[in-house]
Amino acid sequence: MAEGLRIDNLTIAFDRGRQEAISDLSLQVSPGEALGLVGESGSGKSLASRAALGLLPANAKVSGRITLGDRSLLDLSPGQLQAIRGSRIAMIFQDPMSSLNPVVRVGDAISQVIRSHETVSRGEARRRAIELMERVGIRSPAERATSYPHEFSGGMRQRIMIAMALAARPGMLLADEPTTALDVIVQAGILRLLDELRRNEGMGLLLVSHDLAVVASLCDHIAVMYAGQIVEEGRAGDVLFRPRMPYTVGLLASTQRSKSLRRLASIPGRPPAPGERPNHCRFADRCPLVTDTCRAGPIPMFDVGEGQRARCVRTDKVPSLGTDAFVRDPLAVDA
Amino acid sequence: MPDPILQTVDLGKTYGARRRFWQKPANVPPALADATLELRQGEILGVVGESGSGKTTLARCIALLERPDTGRVLFEGEDLTKLPEAALRRRRRYIQTVFQDPYSSLNPRQRIGDTLAEVMLVHGLASRGEQRDRVAALLEQVGLPATAAANFPSAFSGGQRQRICIARALAAEPKVLIADEPVSSLDVSVQAQIVNLLLDLKERLGLSVIFIGHDLQLINFIAPRVIVMLGGRIVETLPEGSSLADAKHDYTRALLQAVPTLEKLDAAYRLSQQQNMA
């Protein structure tokens, strides 16, 4: 039975609260739904997904609520959390090589997951492991089950990781940059697989990625993170094709490959690090639309229609913001 | 048409094949086979392919970081593969490489200024007195403050490190720059900054550039001519002025289809909006 994941007002800080990595983040993934969490390195997107599995470093100071179905995950004991991981909520990571044990045959690795959650015989676990390998698209799974991770390509290893994540039949899958280390053709296969799983099994999917197009191809809803905050959210099509936050526009502009422009559009400067984030709009210093109001105080999320929300006081000006606003002399900026 | 500054003829490389001489050679497919290409003076040549397609091996063989098993690398008409080590070393500075991972390609215990000065020292390009000014000029050229010279790599973000790696390549005053997936490990918005920087430097310094990557759309934006690699071989060359839609090889088409692009999704979105209206 799939349960929805809900995060309310999550704040995660390090260094005795001095460095706020995530500020007041709320999001929701219903069963069968795919939410894309988009952001650049350091935006806090991976941390948010790890928090849901209780995988935060010990020095993290956490407040807010994370619920899966009716369980409050932040209040569970390590033992209770362990029982939920895998069977209710599972995660796949970016790097399939360092996440697999190099001296365990992949079939055994998958069987172990099954047997740690259910009392089944070795034979039965093995049979199910092979079945899973087949489902994630590994050819001649019975023979391949006896291979070691190094005998697989990157894409096949990621498929093994997905098989392991699915072994205990979780209702919610968190995928943290699952295709970033893979090339485009392999990536297409993995994305198709994730899409099938959520459609056919009613599994919820939280896809964390820096790649807007990857997220858009898979998700119904998108949340864009910048410097520890969600700055825009809504239905995927609306966020991508009618963005109302200048940062989203800048991100989209930098993916455009129009030959008529001599240069790629790019956002000047870099995001503020956790210790140096201002108490007003965090994008203000890089924004082409910045005004005094932007620096007057914290900016809330504004409704801009049909479930779309943006953290910007100038959402009415954003639609006219073209790609040109982000084309600048590359030497004038500081990446 | 300008003369080629660099040519490769039937370049080939096989790894792990050469065992003890009395053993039969292992049956390993070549990492690179029959690679023939030319880089014209002042052009950007794109090379695209999936992982394992041989594009990095090609880069390493051209820069003679790896001795090719077969074939020739002609730089300004001279075959580099035939040169003895000492003579080769004197020509190395003309072909410089920027690698994919800016984290592992800088010495974490060396200050940026020293990293750049070392290149000049090795190639005898600047006296001790000139080094400071030259380092400052190089950093400015890649959009970093001169004060960066005093810092260690850990003080910089991925994008800034890649700028430093580019400055290091430029310190040798090269004629050919090989950029091997220089933006693949960077964030989208930073990718654009680095690509623009490379385009700018190419124009300003008259460099000839080989730009390697797996993102066909990006490579096509940067490079007028694009070579497509698969299984160690060049399977298609997209000539100048052609569009991606003209690609003939099945693999090139597959590469194009595999990448989710916002343009494709945009079309689908517009369609769904129209259906909602109706």
Coordinates of C-alpha atoms in Angstrom, one line a residue, chain B residues 97-244:
Chain B
T97 CA 44.2 19.8 -22.5
V98 CA 41.4 20.8 -20.1
F99 CA 39.9 17.7 -18.4
Q100 CA 36.4 16.8 -17.2
D101 CA 36.9 16.8 -13.5
P102 CA 38.2 20.1 -12.1
Y103 CA 38.4 18.6 -8.6
S104 CA 40.9 15.9 -9.3
S105 CA 43.0 17.8 -11.9
L106 CA 44.4 20.4 -9.5
N107 CA 47.0 19.7 -6.9
P108 CA 45.2 20.4 -3.6
R109 CA 48.4 21.4 -1.8
Q110 CA 49.7 23.8 -4.4
R111 CA 48.6 27.5 -4.5
I112 CA 47.0 28.5 -7.8
G113 CA 49.8 31.0 -8.5
D114 CA 52.4 28.2 -8.2
T115 CA 50.4 25.9 -10.4
L116 CA 50.4 28.4 -13.2
A117 CA 54.0 29.5 -12.7
E118 CA 55.1 25.9 -12.8
V119 CA 53.8 25.6 -16.3
M120 CA 55.8 28.6 -17.4
L121 CA 58.9 27.3 -15.7
V122 CA 58.7 23.9 -17.3
H123 CA 58.3 25.4 -20.7
G124 CA 60.7 28.2 -20.1
L125 CA 58.1 30.8 -21.0
A126 CA 58.7 33.5 -18.3
S127 CA 61.5 34.5 -16.0
R128 CA 61.0 34.5 -12.3
G129 CA 60.4 38.3 -12.4
E130 CA 57.8 38.1 -15.1
Q131 CA 55.9 35.2 -13.5
R132 CA 53.8 37.3 -11.1
D133 CA 52.5 39.6 -13.8
R134 CA 51.9 36.7 -16.2
V135 CA 49.9 34.8 -13.5
A136 CA 47.8 37.8 -12.8
A137 CA 47.1 38.3 -16.5
L138 CA 46.1 34.7 -17.0
L139 CA 43.7 34.8 -14.1
E140 CA 42.2 38.0 -15.4
Q141 CA 41.8 36.3 -18.8
V142 CA 39.7 33.6 -17.3
G143 CA 37.6 36.0 -15.2
L144 CA 39.2 35.4 -11.8
P145 CA 40.7 38.1 -9.5
A146 CA 44.5 38.3 -9.4
T147 CA 44.3 37.6 -5.6
A148 CA 43.2 34.1 -6.5
A149 CA 46.9 33.2 -7.0
A150 CA 47.5 33.1 -3.3
N151 CA 44.7 30.5 -2.6
F152 CA 44.6 26.7 -2.7
P153 CA 42.1 24.9 -4.9
S154 CA 39.8 24.1 -2.0
A155 CA 38.8 27.8 -1.9
F156 CA 37.1 27.6 -5.2
S157 CA 33.9 26.2 -6.6
G158 CA 33.7 23.7 -9.5
G159 CA 33.2 26.4 -12.1
Q160 CA 36.1 28.5 -10.7
R161 CA 38.3 25.5 -10.6
Q162 CA 37.6 24.8 -14.3
R163 CA 38.5 28.4 -15.0
I164 CA 41.8 27.7 -13.2
C165 CA 42.4 24.6 -15.3
I166 CA 41.8 26.7 -18.4
A167 CA 44.3 29.3 -17.2
R168 CA 46.8 26.5 -16.6
A169 CA 46.3 25.3 -20.2
L170 CA 46.7 28.8 -21.5
A171 CA 49.9 29.3 -19.4
A172 CA 51.7 27.1 -21.9
E173 CA 50.7 29.5 -24.7
P174 CA 49.2 26.6 -26.8
K175 CA 48.0 26.7 -30.4
V176 CA 45.6 23.8 -29.9
L177 CA 43.3 23.4 -26.9
I178 CA 41.6 20.0 -26.3
A179 CA 38.6 20.4 -24.0
D180 CA 37.6 16.9 -22.8
E181 CA 34.1 17.2 -21.4
P182 CA 35.0 20.4 -19.7
V183 CA 31.5 21.2 -18.5
S184 CA 30.0 17.7 -17.9
S185 CA 30.5 17.8 -14.1
L186 CA 29.3 21.4 -13.7
D187 CA 25.9 22.9 -12.9
V188 CA 23.8 24.0 -15.8
S189 CA 24.2 27.7 -15.2
V190 CA 27.9 27.4 -14.6
Q191 CA 28.2 25.2 -17.8
A192 CA 27.0 28.2 -19.8
Q193 CA 29.6 30.5 -18.2
I194 CA 32.5 28.1 -19.0
V195 CA 31.3 27.5 -22.6
N196 CA 31.1 31.2 -23.1
L197 CA 34.6 31.7 -21.7
L198 CA 36.0 29.1 -24.0
L199 CA 34.3 30.7 -27.1
D200 CA 35.7 34.0 -26.0
L201 CA 39.2 32.9 -25.5
K202 CA 39.2 31.0 -28.8
E203 CA 38.3 34.2 -30.6
R204 CA 40.6 36.4 -28.7
L205 CA 43.7 34.2 -28.8
G206 CA 43.0 32.6 -32.2
L207 CA 43.1 29.1 -30.6
S208 CA 42.1 25.9 -32.5
V209 CA 39.9 23.9 -30.2
I210 CA 38.7 20.3 -30.0
F211 CA 35.6 20.2 -27.8
I212 CA 34.6 16.8 -26.6
G213 CA 31.3 16.0 -24.9
H214 CA 28.2 13.7 -24.9
D215 CA 25.6 16.4 -25.2
L216 CA 25.0 16.6 -29.0
Q217 CA 22.9 19.8 -28.8
L218 CA 25.5 21.6 -26.8
I219 CA 28.4 20.5 -29.0
N220 CA 26.4 21.5 -32.1
F221 CA 26.0 25.0 -30.6
I222 CA 29.7 25.4 -29.9
A223 CA 31.3 23.7 -32.9
P224 CA 30.5 24.3 -36.6
R225 CA 31.9 20.8 -37.5
V226 CA 31.0 17.8 -35.3
I227 CA 32.5 14.3 -35.3
V228 CA 30.3 11.5 -33.9
M229 CA 32.1 8.5 -32.3
L230 CA 30.8 5.0 -31.5
G231 CA 32.8 2.0 -30.3
G232 CA 36.1 3.6 -30.9
R233 CA 35.3 4.7 -34.5
I234 CA 34.3 7.9 -36.1
V235 CA 30.9 7.0 -37.6
E236 CA 29.8 10.4 -38.9
T237 CA 31.1 13.9 -39.5
L238 CA 28.5 16.6 -39.6
P239 CA 29.9 19.2 -41.9
E240 CA 29.8 23.0 -41.3
G241 CA 26.4 24.5 -42.0
S242 CA 24.5 21.3 -41.6
S243 CA 21.8 20.9 -39.0
L244 CA 21.3 18.1 -36.6

